[in-house]
Coordinates of C-alpha atoms in Angstrom, one line a residue:
Chain D
M14 CA 11.4 34.9 20.1
A15 CA 10.1 31.4 20.2
S16 CA 6.6 32.2 20.1
V17 CA 7.0 34.4 17.3
I18 CA 8.7 31.6 15.7
D19 CA 5.8 29.3 16.4
M20 CA 2.9 32.5 15.3
I21 CA 4.3 32.3 12.0
S22 CA 4.7 29.2 11.6
F23 CA 1.0 28.9 13.2
A24 CA 0.2 31.7 10.6
L25 CA 1.9 29.4 7.4
L26 CA 0.1 26.0 8.1
A27 CA -3.2 28.0 8.4
A28 CA -2.5 29.1 4.9
G29 CA -1.6 26.2 3.4
G30 CA -4.6 24.4 4.6
F31 CA -6.5 27.0 3.3
C32 CA -5.1 26.3 -0.1
V33 CA -6.0 23.3 0.2
F34 CA -9.2 23.7 1.2
V35 CA -10.0 26.2 -1.8
G36 CA -8.8 23.6 -3.9
G37 CA -11.8 21.6 -2.5
V38 CA -13.8 23.5 -3.5
G39 CA -12.7 24.3 -6.6
V40 CA -12.7 20.2 -7.4
L41 CA -16.4 20.0 -6.9
R42 CA -17.8 23.0 -7.7
L43 CA -15.8 23.5 -10.9
P44 CA -17.4 22.3 -14.7
D45 CA -15.0 19.9 -16.4
L46 CA -11.7 17.7 -15.7
Y47 CA -10.0 20.8 -16.8
T48 CA -11.2 23.9 -14.8
R49 CA -10.5 20.6 -11.7
M50 CA -7.4 19.8 -12.3
H51 CA -6.6 23.9 -12.5
A52 CA -7.8 24.2 -9.0
A53 CA -6.7 20.9 -7.3
S54 CA -2.9 22.6 -8.9
I55 CA -3.1 24.7 -5.5
T56 CA -3.1 21.6 -3.3
D57 CA -0.1 20.5 -5.1
T58 CA 1.7 24.0 -5.4
A59 CA 0.7 26.2 -2.8
G60 CA -0.6 24.2 0.1
P61 CA 2.5 21.5 0.4
L62 CA 4.6 24.6 0.4
L63 CA 3.1 26.5 2.9
V64 CA 2.7 24.1 5.1
L65 CA 6.1 22.1 4.9
A66 CA 7.7 26.3 5.4
G67 CA 5.2 26.1 8.8
L68 CA 6.7 22.7 9.5
A69 CA 10.0 23.2 9.2
L70 CA 9.9 26.8 11.6
Q71 CA 8.5 24.1 13.7
A72 CA 11.6 21.6 13.0
G73 CA 14.3 24.2 13.5
W74 CA 17.7 23.1 12.5
S75 CA 17.6 19.4 12.2
L76 CA 17.4 16.0 9.9
A77 CA 13.7 17.0 10.0
L78 CA 14.3 20.1 8.1
F79 CA 16.6 18.1 5.4
K80 CA 13.8 15.8 5.1
L81 CA 10.9 18.5 4.6
A82 CA 13.1 19.9 2.1
V83 CA 13.2 16.7 0.2
I84 CA 9.8 16.2 -0.1
L85 CA 9.4 20.0 -1.0
V86 CA 11.6 18.9 -4.1
F87 CA 10.1 15.6 -4.7
L88 CA 6.5 17.0 -4.4
A89 CA 7.5 20.2 -6.9
V90 CA 9.0 17.6 -9.5
T91 CA 6.6 15.3 -9.5
A92 CA 3.4 16.8 -9.3
P93 CA 3.6 19.0 -12.2
T94 CA 4.5 15.7 -14.0
A95 CA 1.5 13.8 -12.9
A96 CA -0.8 17.2 -13.7
Y97 CA 0.5 16.2 -17.1
A98 CA -0.4 12.9 -17.4
L99 CA -3.3 13.4 -15.9
G100 CA -4.3 16.1 -18.6
N101 CA -2.8 14.2 -21.7
A102 CA -4.4 11.3 -21.0
A103 CA -7.7 13.1 -20.4
L104 CA -6.9 14.9 -23.9
V105 CA -6.1 11.5 -25.7
S106 CA -9.0 9.7 -24.6
G107 CA -11.4 12.5 -25.8
Y108 CA -11.9 14.7 -23.3
R109 CA -12.6 18.0 -24.1
P110 CA -13.5 21.6 -22.2
A111 CA -16.6 21.6 -21.2
V112 CA -16.8 25.3 -22.3
V113 CA -15.7 26.1 -25.5
S114 CA -15.9 29.3 -27.7
D115 CA -16.8 28.4 -31.0
E116 CA -16.9 32.0 -32.6
S117 CA -14.1 34.2 -32.2
G118 CA -14.6 36.6 -29.5
A119 CA -18.0 35.1 -28.2
T120 CA -17.6 33.0 -25.3
D121 CA -20.1 30.7 -24.5
S122 CA -22.3 31.9 -22.2
E123 CA -23.7 29.1 -20.7
G124 CA -21.0 27.5 -19.5
E125 CA -20.8 30.4 -16.7
G126 CA -24.2 29.2 -15.8
H127 CA -23.1 25.8 -15.8
A128 CA -20.4 26.6 -13.3
Chain B
M16 CA -14.6 11.2 24.9
A17 CA -16.5 8.0 25.9
I18 CA -18.0 6.8 22.5
L19 CA -14.4 7.5 20.6
A20 CA -13.1 4.9 23.4
Y21 CA -14.8 2.4 20.8
F22 CA -14.8 3.8 17.5
N23 CA -11.6 2.1 15.8
Y24 CA -13.6 -0.8 16.3
W25 CA -16.4 0.5 14.8
V26 CA -15.1 1.8 11.7
F27 CA -13.0 -1.7 11.6
A28 CA -16.7 -3.3 11.7
V29 CA -17.9 -1.3 9.4
L30 CA -15.0 -1.8 6.5
L31 CA -15.0 -5.3 7.2
V32 CA -19.3 -5.8 6.2
I33 CA -18.3 -3.2 3.6
G34 CA -16.0 -5.7 1.9
L35 CA -18.0 -9.1 2.5
Y36 CA -20.8 -7.3 0.8
A37 CA -18.8 -7.1 -2.2
V38 CA -17.8 -10.4 -1.7
I39 CA -21.3 -11.5 -1.6
A40 CA -23.0 -9.4 -3.6
K41 CA -20.7 -8.2 -6.7
T42 CA -20.4 -10.6 -9.6
N43 CA -17.5 -9.2 -10.9
L44 CA -14.7 -11.1 -9.6
V45 CA -12.3 -8.2 -10.0
K46 CA -14.6 -6.3 -8.1
Q47 CA -14.6 -9.2 -5.5
L48 CA -11.0 -9.3 -5.1
I49 CA -11.1 -5.8 -4.1
G50 CA -14.0 -6.2 -1.6
L51 CA -11.6 -8.9 0.0
S52 CA -8.9 -6.7 0.0
I53 CA -11.6 -4.0 2.1
F54 CA -11.5 -7.0 4.4
Q55 CA -8.1 -7.5 4.7
G56 CA -7.4 -3.7 5.3
A57 CA -9.9 -3.8 8.4
V58 CA -8.6 -6.9 9.8
F59 CA -5.2 -4.8 9.7
L60 CA -7.2 -1.9 11.1
L61 CA -8.1 -4.1 14.2
Y62 CA -4.8 -5.4 15.2
I63 CA -2.7 -1.6 14.8
S64 CA -5.9 0.0 16.6
M65 CA -5.2 -2.8 19.4
N66 CA -1.5 -2.3 19.7
K67 CA -2.0 1.7 20.2
V68 CA -0.9 2.7 24.0
E69 CA -2.3 6.7 25.2
G70 CA 0.7 8.3 25.1
G71 CA 2.9 5.9 24.2
T72 CA 5.0 6.2 20.5
A73 CA 6.1 3.6 17.9
P74 CA 8.7 0.8 19.6
I75 CA 11.9 2.3 18.6
F76 CA 14.3 3.5 21.3
L77 CA 15.6 6.7 20.0
N78 CA 19.0 7.8 21.3
G79 CA 18.6 4.9 23.5
N80 CA 15.6 6.5 25.3
T81 CA 13.5 3.4 27.0
E82 CA 12.0 5.2 29.2
R83 CA 8.9 6.7 27.6
I84 CA 5.3 4.8 26.7
F85 CA 5.6 2.2 23.5
S86 CA 3.2 0.9 22.2
N87 CA 3.1 -2.5 21.8
P88 CA 5.5 -4.1 19.0
L89 CA 3.7 -7.4 18.4
P90 CA 0.5 -6.7 16.5
Q91 CA 2.2 -4.5 14.3
V92 CA 4.8 -7.7 13.6
L93 CA 2.3 -9.2 12.5
I94 CA 0.4 -6.8 9.9
L95 CA 3.5 -6.1 8.4
T96 CA 3.9 -9.9 7.8
A97 CA 0.4 -9.9 6.4
I98 CA 0.4 -6.9 4.2
V99 CA 2.9 -8.4 1.9
V100 CA 1.6 -12.1 2.2
G101 CA -1.6 -10.1 1.7
I102 CA -0.3 -8.3 -1.6
A103 CA 1.1 -11.9 -2.7
T104 CA -1.9 -14.1 -2.1
T105 CA -4.1 -11.0 -3.9
A106 CA -1.9 -11.4 -7.1
L107 CA -2.3 -15.3 -7.2
G108 CA -6.0 -14.7 -7.1
L109 CA -5.9 -11.7 -9.7
A110 CA -4.1 -14.5 -12.3
V111 CA -6.8 -17.1 -11.3
V112 CA -8.9 -14.1 -12.7
V113 CA -7.0 -13.6 -16.0
R114 CA -7.1 -17.2 -16.6
I115 CA -10.6 -17.7 -15.9
R116 CA -11.2 -14.5 -18.2
E117 CA -9.0 -16.3 -21.1
E118 CA -11.2 -19.9 -20.7
Y119 CA -14.6 -18.5 -20.6
G120 CA -14.3 -15.2 -22.4
S121 CA -16.1 -13.2 -18.3
V122 CA -14.8 -12.6 -15.2
E123 CA -19.0 -12.6 -14.2
E124 CA -19.5 -14.8 -11.7
D125 CA -23.4 -15.5 -13.4
D126 CA -22.0 -15.9 -16.9
I127 CA -19.2 -18.4 -16.1
K128 CA -21.9 -20.4 -14.0
A129 CA -24.6 -20.6 -16.6
Q130 CA -21.3 -21.5 -19.4
D131 CA -20.6 -24.8 -17.1
V132 CA -24.3 -25.9 -16.8
G133 CA -24.8 -25.1 -20.2
S134 CA -22.0 -27.5 -21.1
Chain P
M5 CA -6.1 17.2 17.9
T6 CA -4.5 13.8 16.8
L7 CA -7.8 12.0 18.0
I8 CA -10.3 14.6 16.1
F9 CA -7.9 13.7 13.3
G10 CA -7.6 9.8 13.5
V11 CA -11.3 10.1 13.8
F12 CA -11.8 12.4 10.5
L13 CA -9.3 10.1 8.9
L14 CA -11.5 7.2 10.1
I15 CA -14.7 8.1 8.2
L16 CA -13.0 9.4 5.4
L17 CA -11.8 5.6 4.9
V18 CA -15.3 4.1 5.3
I19 CA -16.4 7.1 2.5
V20 CA -13.8 5.5 0.3
A21 CA -14.7 1.8 0.7
L22 CA -18.4 2.9 0.2
A23 CA -17.2 4.5 -3.3
I24 CA -15.4 1.4 -4.3
V25 CA -17.8 -1.1 -4.0
R26 CA -20.4 1.6 -5.4
S27 CA -18.1 2.2 -8.2
E28 CA -18.8 0.4 -11.7
D29 CA -16.2 1.6 -13.5
L30 CA -13.2 -1.2 -12.3
F31 CA -10.8 1.2 -13.1
A32 CA -11.9 3.9 -10.8
A33 CA -12.2 1.4 -8.0
V34 CA -9.0 0.5 -8.6
M35 CA -8.0 4.1 -8.1
L36 CA -9.8 4.4 -5.0
S37 CA -8.7 1.9 -3.3
G38 CA -5.2 3.1 -3.6
I39 CA -6.3 6.0 -2.2
F40 CA -8.1 3.6 0.6
S41 CA -4.5 2.4 1.1
L42 CA -3.2 5.2 1.7
L43 CA -5.5 6.9 3.8
M44 CA -4.8 3.2 5.6
A45 CA -1.2 4.1 5.8
V46 CA -2.0 7.2 7.4
N47 CA -4.1 6.0 10.3
F48 CA -1.7 3.5 11.2
F49 CA 1.0 6.0 11.4
L50 CA -1.5 7.8 14.1
L51 CA -1.6 4.5 15.8
D52 CA 2.0 4.3 16.4
A53 CA 2.9 1.6 13.8
A54 CA 5.2 3.5 11.3
D55 CA 6.7 0.4 10.3
V56 CA 3.2 -1.2 9.3
A57 CA 2.6 2.4 7.5
L58 CA 5.4 2.1 5.5
T59 CA 4.7 -1.1 4.2
E60 CA 0.9 -0.3 3.2
A61 CA 1.9 2.9 1.6
A62 CA 4.8 1.2 -0.5
V63 CA 2.9 -2.0 -1.3
G64 CA -1.0 -0.9 -1.6
A65 CA -0.9 2.7 -2.7
G66 CA 2.2 1.5 -5.3
V67 CA 2.9 -2.3 -6.0
A68 CA -0.9 -3.3 -5.3
T69 CA -2.8 -0.7 -8.1
V70 CA 0.0 -1.3 -10.3
L71 CA -1.2 -4.9 -10.6
F72 CA -4.8 -4.7 -10.2
L73 CA -4.6 -2.4 -13.0
G74 CA -2.6 -5.4 -15.0
A75 CA -5.4 -7.2 -14.1
L76 CA -7.8 -4.6 -15.6
A77 CA -5.7 -4.8 -18.9
L78 CA -7.1 -8.3 -19.3
T79 CA -10.2 -8.6 -18.1
G80 CA -12.1 -5.3 -19.2
K81 CA -12.4 -2.5 -16.9
E82 CA -16.0 -2.5 -16.9
E83 CA -18.4 -4.1 -14.4
A84 CA -21.2 -5.5 -16.0
R85 CA -24.5 -4.1 -14.9
H86 CA -26.2 -7.1 -13.5
T87 CA -25.6 -8.0 -10.2
V88 CA -26.4 -11.1 -8.5
S89 CA -30.2 -11.3 -8.4
P90 CA -32.5 -8.9 -5.6
G91 CA -33.3 -11.7 -3.8
G92 CA -29.3 -12.6 -3.3
R93 CA -28.8 -8.9 -2.6
W94 CA -30.8 -8.7 0.6
L95 CA -29.3 -11.9 1.4
A96 CA -26.3 -10.2 0.9
L97 CA -27.2 -7.0 2.9
G98 CA -29.0 -9.6 5.5
V99 CA -25.6 -11.1 5.8
S100 CA -23.5 -7.7 5.8
F101 CA -25.9 -6.2 8.5
A102 CA -25.7 -9.0 11.1
T103 CA -22.1 -8.9 11.0
A104 CA -21.8 -5.7 12.0
S105 CA -24.9 -6.0 14.8
L106 CA -22.8 -8.5 16.1
L107 CA -19.1 -7.0 15.9
F108 CA -20.5 -3.4 17.5
Y109 CA -21.8 -5.7 20.3
A110 CA -19.0 -7.3 20.7
S111 CA -17.1 -4.3 20.3
L112 CA -18.4 -3.0 23.6
E113 CA -17.0 -5.7 25.5
N114 CA -13.3 -4.5 24.5
P115 CA -10.8 -2.9 26.0
H116 CA -10.9 1.0 25.0
I117 CA -8.4 2.1 22.3
G118 CA -5.4 3.2 23.9
D119 CA -6.0 1.7 27.3
G120 CA -2.4 0.5 28.8
S121 CA -3.8 -2.2 30.7
A122 CA -5.5 -3.9 28.2
P123 CA -5.0 -7.7 27.8
V124 CA -2.8 -7.4 24.9
H125 CA -0.2 -5.4 26.2
Q126 CA 0.0 -7.6 29.4
H127 CA 2.1 -10.5 28.2
V128 CA 4.7 -11.1 25.6
A129 CA 5.0 -7.7 24.8
P130 CA 6.7 -6.1 28.1
W131 CA 9.2 -9.0 28.0
Y132 CA 10.1 -8.0 23.9
L133 CA 10.2 -3.9 25.0
A134 CA 12.3 -5.5 28.0
N135 CA 14.9 -8.1 26.7
T136 CA 15.1 -6.2 22.7
L137 CA 18.2 -3.6 23.9
P138 CA 20.1 -6.5 26.8
L139 CA 19.6 -9.5 23.6
I140 CA 19.2 -8.0 20.7
D141 CA 21.0 -4.5 21.1
I142 CA 19.0 -2.7 18.2
P143 CA 16.4 0.1 19.3
N144 CA 14.1 -0.9 16.8
V145 CA 11.5 -3.0 18.5
V146 CA 9.6 -4.2 15.6
T147 CA 12.5 -5.2 14.0
A148 CA 14.1 -7.3 16.7
V149 CA 10.4 -9.2 17.0
L150 CA 10.0 -9.7 13.2
G151 CA 13.8 -10.9 12.7
S152 CA 14.8 -12.9 16.2
F153 CA 12.1 -13.4 18.3
R154 CA 9.6 -14.2 15.8
G155 CA 11.9 -15.1 13.4
F156 CA 10.3 -18.5 13.0
D157 CA 6.9 -17.0 11.9
T158 CA 9.0 -14.8 9.1
L159 CA 10.4 -17.7 7.8
G160 CA 6.7 -19.1 7.3
E161 CA 5.5 -15.7 5.9
V162 CA 8.5 -15.5 3.8
F163 CA 7.3 -18.6 2.5
V164 CA 4.4 -17.9 1.7
V165 CA 5.6 -14.6 -0.4
F166 CA 7.5 -17.8 -2.5
T167 CA 4.9 -19.4 -2.8
A168 CA 2.3 -17.2 -4.3
G169 CA 5.0 -15.9 -6.5
I170 CA 5.8 -19.5 -8.0
G171 CA 1.8 -20.2 -7.8
V172 CA 1.5 -16.8 -10.1
M173 CA 4.0 -17.5 -12.7
S174 CA 3.1 -21.4 -13.0
I175 CA -0.5 -20.0 -13.8
L176 CA 0.6 -17.3 -15.8
G177 CA 3.4 -18.8 -17.9
V178 CA 6.3 -17.6 -17.5
R179 CA 7.2 -18.3 -20.8
H180 CA 4.0 -17.9 -22.4
S181 CA 4.0 -16.6 -25.8
L182 CA 7.3 -16.9 -26.7
V183 CA 7.0 -17.6 -30.3
E184 CA 5.5 -13.9 -30.7
L185 CA 7.7 -11.8 -29.3
S186 CA 8.8 -9.8 -31.9
G187 CA 4.9 -8.5 -32.2
A188 CA 4.6 -8.6 -28.6
E189 CA 8.0 -6.3 -27.9
L190 CA 6.0 -3.6 -30.8
D191 CA 3.2 -3.7 -28.6
A192 CA 5.0 -3.3 -25.7
R193 CA 6.5 -0.4 -27.0
Q194 CA 3.2 1.4 -28.3
R195 CA 1.7 0.5 -24.1
S196 CA 4.7 1.7 -22.3
L197 CA 5.2 5.7 -22.1
R198 CA 8.7 5.8 -24.3
H199 CA 7.1 8.8 -26.2
H200 CA 6.0 10.6 -23.3
L201 CA 8.9 13.0 -22.6
I202 CA 8.4 13.8 -19.5
P203 CA 6.9 11.5 -17.1
R204 CA 9.7 9.3 -18.6
I205 CA 12.4 11.9 -17.9
V206 CA 10.9 12.9 -14.5
G207 CA 10.6 8.9 -13.6
R208 CA 13.9 8.3 -14.9
G209 CA 15.4 10.7 -12.0
M210 CA 13.2 9.0 -9.2
V211 CA 13.8 5.2 -10.1
P212 CA 17.7 5.9 -9.2
L213 CA 16.7 7.9 -5.7
I214 CA 13.2 5.1 -5.0
M215 CA 16.3 2.5 -4.9
L216 CA 18.1 4.4 -2.6
F217 CA 15.7 4.9 -0.1
A218 CA 14.7 1.2 -1.1
L219 CA 18.7 0.5 0.6
Y220 CA 18.3 3.2 3.0
V221 CA 15.3 1.3 4.7
Q222 CA 16.9 -2.4 4.3
F223 CA 19.8 -1.5 6.1
H224 CA 18.4 1.3 8.4
G225 CA 15.9 -1.0 9.1
E226 CA 17.4 -1.7 13.0
Y227 CA 17.8 1.4 13.7
S228 CA 14.5 3.2 11.9
P229 CA 11.4 2.2 10.5
G230 CA 12.0 -0.2 7.8
G231 CA 13.1 -3.4 6.9
G232 CA 13.1 -6.4 4.2
F233 CA 9.5 -6.2 4.0
Q234 CA 8.8 -2.7 3.4
A235 CA 12.6 -2.3 1.7
G236 CA 11.4 -4.9 -1.2
A237 CA 8.3 -3.2 -2.1
I238 CA 9.8 -0.2 -2.6
A239 CA 12.7 -1.6 -4.8
A240 CA 10.1 -3.8 -6.1
A241 CA 8.4 0.0 -6.9
A242 CA 11.2 1.7 -8.6
I243 CA 11.5 -1.6 -11.0
I244 CA 8.2 -1.6 -11.9
L245 CA 8.3 2.2 -12.5
Y246 CA 11.3 1.9 -14.8
S247 CA 9.2 -1.2 -16.4
L248 CA 5.8 1.5 -17.0
L249 CA 8.2 3.8 -18.4
E250 CA 10.5 1.9 -20.7
G251 CA 8.5 -0.3 -21.8
D252 CA 8.2 -4.2 -19.8
D253 CA 10.8 -5.8 -22.6
R254 CA 13.0 -3.0 -21.7
G255 CA 12.3 -3.8 -17.5
R256 CA 13.0 -7.5 -18.3
E257 CA 16.4 -7.1 -19.8
L258 CA 17.3 -4.8 -16.6
L259 CA 17.0 -7.9 -14.8
P260 CA 16.8 -10.7 -17.1
E261 CA 14.1 -14.1 -15.5
W262 CA 16.4 -16.2 -14.5
L263 CA 18.0 -13.7 -12.2
L264 CA 14.4 -12.6 -10.6
R265 CA 13.6 -16.7 -10.3
L266 CA 17.6 -16.9 -8.9
M267 CA 16.3 -13.6 -6.8
V268 CA 12.7 -15.4 -5.4
A269 CA 14.4 -18.5 -4.3
G270 CA 17.6 -17.4 -3.2
G271 CA 16.1 -15.4 -0.5
A272 CA 14.4 -17.9 1.2
L273 CA 17.1 -20.3 1.1
L274 CA 19.3 -17.2 2.4
Y275 CA 17.0 -17.1 5.3
G276 CA 16.4 -20.5 5.8
G277 CA 20.2 -21.2 5.4
V278 CA 21.1 -18.7 8.0
G279 CA 18.6 -20.7 10.8
L280 CA 20.9 -24.1 9.7
A281 CA 23.9 -22.1 10.0
C282 CA 22.7 -21.4 13.9
V283 CA 22.2 -24.7 14.1
L284 CA 25.9 -26.3 12.8
L285 CA 27.3 -23.7 15.0
G286 CA 25.2 -25.3 17.6
G287 CA 22.3 -23.1 18.5
N288 CA 18.7 -23.4 17.9
F289 CA 17.2 -23.0 14.3
L290 CA 17.4 -19.4 13.7
D291 CA 19.1 -18.2 17.0
Y292 CA 21.7 -15.6 15.6
S293 CA 23.1 -15.6 18.4
V294 CA 25.9 -18.4 17.8
L295 CA 27.1 -16.6 15.2
A296 CA 29.7 -14.6 16.2
T297 CA 31.8 -14.1 19.4
V298 CA 29.6 -11.2 21.3
P299 CA 26.1 -12.6 20.5
S300 CA 24.3 -9.4 20.1
A301 CA 26.8 -9.0 17.4
G302 CA 26.1 -12.3 15.8
Q303 CA 21.8 -10.9 16.4
H304 CA 22.9 -8.2 14.6
L305 CA 24.9 -10.2 12.0
G306 CA 22.2 -12.7 11.5
L307 CA 19.0 -9.6 11.4
L308 CA 21.2 -8.4 8.4
L309 CA 20.9 -11.5 6.4
I310 CA 17.2 -12.5 7.0
E311 CA 16.3 -8.8 6.6
L312 CA 19.0 -8.8 3.3
G313 CA 16.9 -12.4 2.1
V314 CA 13.3 -11.0 3.2
G315 CA 14.1 -7.9 1.0
I316 CA 15.5 -10.1 -2.6
T317 CA 12.7 -12.7 -2.3
V318 CA 10.0 -9.8 -1.6
T319 CA 11.5 -7.7 -4.8
G320 CA 11.7 -11.0 -6.9
V321 CA 8.0 -12.1 -6.1
L322 CA 6.4 -8.7 -6.5
I323 CA 8.5 -7.9 -10.2
S324 CA 8.0 -11.5 -11.7
V325 CA 4.1 -11.0 -10.9
F326 CA 4.4 -7.7 -12.3
H327 CA 6.2 -9.0 -15.3
A328 CA 3.6 -12.1 -15.7
F329 CA 0.6 -9.8 -15.7
A330 CA 2.3 -7.4 -18.5
R331 CA 3.4 -10.2 -20.7
R332 CA 0.2 -11.8 -20.6
A333 CA -1.4 -8.0 -21.6
S334 CA 1.5 -7.9 -24.5
R335 CA 0.2 -10.7 -25.8

């Protein structure tokens, strides 16, 4: 039983790590701030969720579980707020998305090459 | 593993000289203060690296357990207070920089020196 | 495994430090130094220094970043392109390289990291570990050493923080720009996040929770990582967050200047007063055993009071410093 829980928790931790890795690659590869924020968002949604779930399985019913739950709630509340603040600040200070479709329907093909 | 036995000390040395370089080579006073705080962080790292004991844990007797190996509490105490003192003195430095900016209109070291020589 | 993680974090630390020095945008440099502090805190935690990690996270990543940003608002956020002359630069590189080589050479003589038989671990530390429970009867050795065994040292540190706070206030002027308050108020209103609904609502929800955590850290510091320095930094971060969200003037209404000044002086006075009380009750300065009939109960009482004094002073100084910068900016 314990080993099954261990296996599940390791799988969750690995999946969480993968999500964070994907987010990191996305931040490096994507063309502009907004798409990068989009990629980075996985590092504060799916990533911590999976990692904390894995840790919670390791912790069992204890005070640590409660602390992990509190951390999760804090992340769930603060991460979108920070993302909003960042996006808003970028827009206000004049950053525009890199890929713009000027004519309706015709998407900018240069944007894909750029990415 | 033998190489890693000194790794913290090397990172300390590298961080220290990065901070030192910023203090010597940068003319912007705010940048110099940031460099000084890197320098400071390096010293903290040196002390905390020394407090580690292999297989030890934080020096807190959880549930009255005194049998485990504990890391050294003394460097932790010294650095704990040093961090707060560090931010207080950094704030003092920043205040001086703000006043310099108001008097000279610049926070670049060479501009300030040029004004002092000119007057 | 922990070792690999530690090496990874240390390398990241060096990379971030290099990025800070290379970046010409001071705003980015300040943000990176926040990341630097956070990485440093994780490193401290891996090296078994939970108390220090807590302090570094609260002070370095929280308060220091806000103070630097406050100063940048007053000094301009672009570093001028010109650095010192090429000769000076080579000189700086040479000095840095020589220092690094010396330190590398010296490090080879040091005991290995984690070597339990290193000289550091032989002298007073075993005594502290052995005598904390019999003499002071609290589980957290760091708090015991900080507050009681080396209480005199900590008193000095508190007065350094106090002095630095006084210094900032007298340099930047507490009463500066009182005449232009109406204009300053208007400016502060635009500067705050008051018209940004989402950060404001979420932030207002966070402030009481951070405050609660600060109180937990303050009064549970004898049993778990924590104490006055950490709690003071966290409480100051909560109030600074409130001031950022609602505008500096609202923050000052919450904790008026006279109260802050009282906190700055009162905390340090409380610490010193406890020491004097010990002398008056027939003990040595800061020897809390005489404060109650049972020595360990006296130690508990003394630690509680001096940690409270430390917390109050640190909170007061950090908030006053923040206000000094913020008020200067809204002039």
